[in-house]
Amino acid sequence: MSAEPARSSDCSEFRMRVFELIDSELDSAECERLRAHLDECGPCMEEYERDLVLKALVRRSCACQPAPRTLRMQIMATIMTFTVEVRGEQDAG
Ligand SMILES: [Zn+2]
């Protein structure tokens, strides 16, 4: 991989705050700023989508009981499959 343009500080900030974005804990200006970064940064978009899926799966599976270890393994496997699918689509396009 070649060197990316200098936006690593944006990326590290984004990754620290991605869960706040998903949980809508940011004010609208912050939210917009991070979403703007998402639009122009593929790796962060992947990170965001993965966290979004993880969050949704965990929320669903934790609705009535704590997630047992096996369930967490299944979730991780699902996320890896999801990531592969996303990558595959990008390669095809
Ligand atoms: Zn980024």
PDB file of C-alpha atoms and ligand atoms in Angstrom:
ATOM      1  CA  MET A   1       0.000   0.000   0.000  1.00  0.00           C
ATOM      2  CA  SER A   2       1.260   3.446  -0.874  1.00  0.00           C
ATOM      3  CA  ALA A   3       1.260   6.277   1.631  1.00  0.00           C
ATOM      4  CA  GLU A   4      -2.066   7.965   2.201  1.00  0.00           C
ATOM      5  CA  PRO A   5      -2.410  11.745   2.210  1.00  0.00           C
ATOM      6  CA  ALA A   6      -1.799  13.257   5.638  1.00  0.00           C
ATOM      7  CA  ARG A   7      -5.042  12.710   7.442  1.00  0.00           C
ATOM      8  CA  SER A   8      -3.953  10.183  10.035  1.00  0.00           C
ATOM      9  CA  SER A   9      -4.939  12.498  12.879  1.00  0.00           C
ATOM     10  CA  ASP A  10      -8.459  12.664  11.446  1.00  0.00           C
ATOM     11  CA  CYS A  11      -8.483   8.885  11.234  1.00  0.00           C
ATOM     12  CA  SER A  12      -7.330   8.332  14.794  1.00  0.00           C
ATOM     13  CA  GLU A  13      -9.875  10.868  16.036  1.00  0.00           C
ATOM     14  CA  PHE A  14     -12.563   9.202  13.983  1.00  0.00           C
ATOM     15  CA  ARG A  15     -11.726   5.769  15.361  1.00  0.00           C
ATOM     16  CA  MET A  16     -11.855   7.069  18.916  1.00  0.00           C
ATOM     17  CA  ARG A  17     -15.277   8.567  18.336  1.00  0.00           C
ATOM     18  CA  VAL A  18     -16.878   6.086  15.979  1.00  0.00           C
ATOM     19  CA  PHE A  19     -19.040   4.625  18.758  1.00  0.00           C
ATOM     20  CA  GLU A  20     -20.181   8.082  19.779  1.00  0.00           C
ATOM     21  CA  LEU A  21     -21.215   8.660  16.182  1.00  0.00           C
ATOM     22  CA  ILE A  22     -23.082   5.347  16.059  1.00  0.00           C
ATOM     23  CA  ASP A  23     -24.774   6.081  19.371  1.00  0.00           C
ATOM     24  CA  SER A  24     -25.669   9.600  18.206  1.00  0.00           C
ATOM     25  CA  GLU A  25     -23.935  11.068  21.240  1.00  0.00           C
ATOM     26  CA  LEU A  26     -22.323  13.880  19.256  1.00  0.00           C
ATOM     27  CA  ASP A  27     -23.799  17.266  18.529  1.00  0.00           C
ATOM     28  CA  SER A  28     -24.771  17.845  14.917  1.00  0.00           C
ATOM     29  CA  ALA A  29     -21.638  19.808  13.988  1.00  0.00           C
ATOM     30  CA  GLU A  30     -19.308  17.062  15.259  1.00  0.00           C
ATOM     31  CA  CYS A  31     -21.480  14.437  13.656  1.00  0.00           C
ATOM     32  CA  GLU A  32     -21.304  16.206  10.306  1.00  0.00           C
ATOM     33  CA  ARG A  33     -17.548  16.581  10.539  1.00  0.00           C
ATOM     34  CA  LEU A  34     -17.024  12.880  11.179  1.00  0.00           C
ATOM     35  CA  ARG A  35     -19.477  11.928   8.440  1.00  0.00           C
ATOM     36  CA  ALA A  36     -17.600  14.182   6.032  1.00  0.00           C
ATOM     37  CA  HIS A  37     -14.453  12.264   6.929  1.00  0.00           C
ATOM     38  CA  LEU A  38     -16.290   9.005   6.270  1.00  0.00           C
ATOM     39  CA  ASP A  39     -17.205  10.190   2.782  1.00  0.00           C
ATOM     40  CA  GLU A  40     -13.591  10.665   1.794  1.00  0.00           C
ATOM     41  CA  CYS A  41     -11.898   7.918   3.792  1.00  0.00           C
ATOM     42  CA  GLY A  42     -12.509   4.323   2.707  1.00  0.00           C
ATOM     43  CA  PRO A  43     -10.738   2.620   5.642  1.00  0.00           C
ATOM     44  CA  CYS A  44     -12.753   4.617   8.183  1.00  0.00           C
ATOM     45  CA  MET A  45     -15.957   3.839   6.298  1.00  0.00           C
ATOM     46  CA  GLU A  46     -15.134   0.137   6.589  1.00  0.00           C
ATOM     47  CA  GLU A  47     -14.417   0.575  10.283  1.00  0.00           C
ATOM     48  CA  TYR A  48     -17.676   2.444  10.748  1.00  0.00           C
ATOM     49  CA  GLU A  49     -19.732  -0.178   8.913  1.00  0.00           C
ATOM     50  CA  ARG A  50     -18.112  -2.982  10.890  1.00  0.00           C
ATOM     51  CA  ASP A  51     -18.819  -1.240  14.186  1.00  0.00           C
ATOM     52  CA  LEU A  52     -22.348  -0.494  13.066  1.00  0.00           C
ATOM     53  CA  VAL A  53     -22.987  -4.174  12.310  1.00  0.00           C
ATOM     54  CA  LEU A  54     -21.306  -5.264  15.537  1.00  0.00           C
ATOM     55  CA  LYS A  55     -23.412  -2.833  17.531  1.00  0.00           C
ATOM     56  CA  ALA A  56     -26.637  -3.979  15.896  1.00  0.00           C
ATOM     57  CA  LEU A  57     -25.808  -7.640  16.423  1.00  0.00           C
ATOM     58  CA  VAL A  58     -24.799  -7.140  20.039  1.00  0.00           C
ATOM     59  CA  ARG A  59     -27.888  -5.077  20.775  1.00  0.00           C
ATOM     60  CA  ARG A  60     -30.131  -7.721  19.222  1.00  0.00           C
ATOM     61  CA  SER A  61     -28.427 -10.620  20.969  1.00  0.00           C
ATOM     62  CA  CYS A  62     -28.293  -8.826  24.320  1.00  0.00           C
ATOM     63  CA  ALA A  63     -31.963  -7.890  24.335  1.00  0.00           C
ATOM     64  CA  CYS A  64     -32.906 -10.456  26.979  1.00  0.00           C
ATOM     65  CA  GLN A  65     -29.696 -12.111  28.135  1.00  0.00           C
ATOM     66  CA  PRO A  66     -25.954 -11.542  28.305  1.00  0.00           C
ATOM     67  CA  ALA A  67     -24.168 -12.772  25.191  1.00  0.00           C
ATOM     68  CA  PRO A  68     -22.412 -16.058  25.901  1.00  0.00           C
ATOM     69  CA  ARG A  69     -18.932 -16.611  24.550  1.00  0.00           C
ATOM     70  CA  THR A  70     -20.101 -18.847  21.700  1.00  0.00           C
ATOM     71  CA  LEU A  71     -22.533 -16.196  20.526  1.00  0.00           C
ATOM     72  CA  ARG A  72     -19.774 -13.632  20.518  1.00  0.00           C
ATOM     73  CA  MET A  73     -17.688 -15.984  18.373  1.00  0.00           C
ATOM     74  CA  GLN A  74     -20.599 -16.266  15.948  1.00  0.00           C
ATOM     75  CA  ILE A  75     -20.903 -12.499  15.816  1.00  0.00           C
ATOM     76  CA  MET A  76     -17.203 -12.117  15.083  1.00  0.00           C
ATOM     77  CA  ALA A  77     -17.491 -14.732  12.321  1.00  0.00           C
ATOM     78  CA  THR A  78     -20.471 -12.868  10.858  1.00  0.00           C
ATOM     79  CA  ILE A  79     -18.519  -9.629  10.861  1.00  0.00           C
ATOM     80  CA  MET A  80     -15.597 -11.250   9.074  1.00  0.00           C
ATOM     81  CA  THR A  81     -17.979 -12.634   6.448  1.00  0.00           C
ATOM     82  CA  PHE A  82     -19.562  -9.219   6.097  1.00  0.00           C
ATOM     83  CA  THR A  83     -16.154  -7.620   5.613  1.00  0.00           C
ATOM     84  CA  VAL A  84     -15.223 -10.152   2.946  1.00  0.00           C
ATOM     85  CA  GLU A  85     -18.503  -9.491   1.129  1.00  0.00           C
ATOM     86  CA  VAL A  86     -17.937  -5.743   1.179  1.00  0.00           C
ATOM     87  CA  ARG A  87     -14.392  -6.194  -0.096  1.00  0.00           C
ATOM     88  CA  GLY A  88     -15.623  -8.558  -2.806  1.00  0.00           C
ATOM     89  CA  GLU A  89     -18.205  -6.070  -4.031  1.00  0.00           C
ATOM     90  CA  GLN A  90     -15.609  -3.338  -4.167  1.00  0.00           C
ATOM     91  CA  ASP A  91     -13.264  -5.542  -6.180  1.00  0.00           C
ATOM     92  CA  ALA A  92     -16.024  -6.422  -8.624  1.00  0.00           C
ATOM     93  CA  GLY A  93     -17.068  -2.806  -9.041  1.00  0.00           C
TER      94      GLY A  93
HETATM   95 ZN    ZN B   1     -10.003   8.045   8.048  1.00  0.00          ZN
END
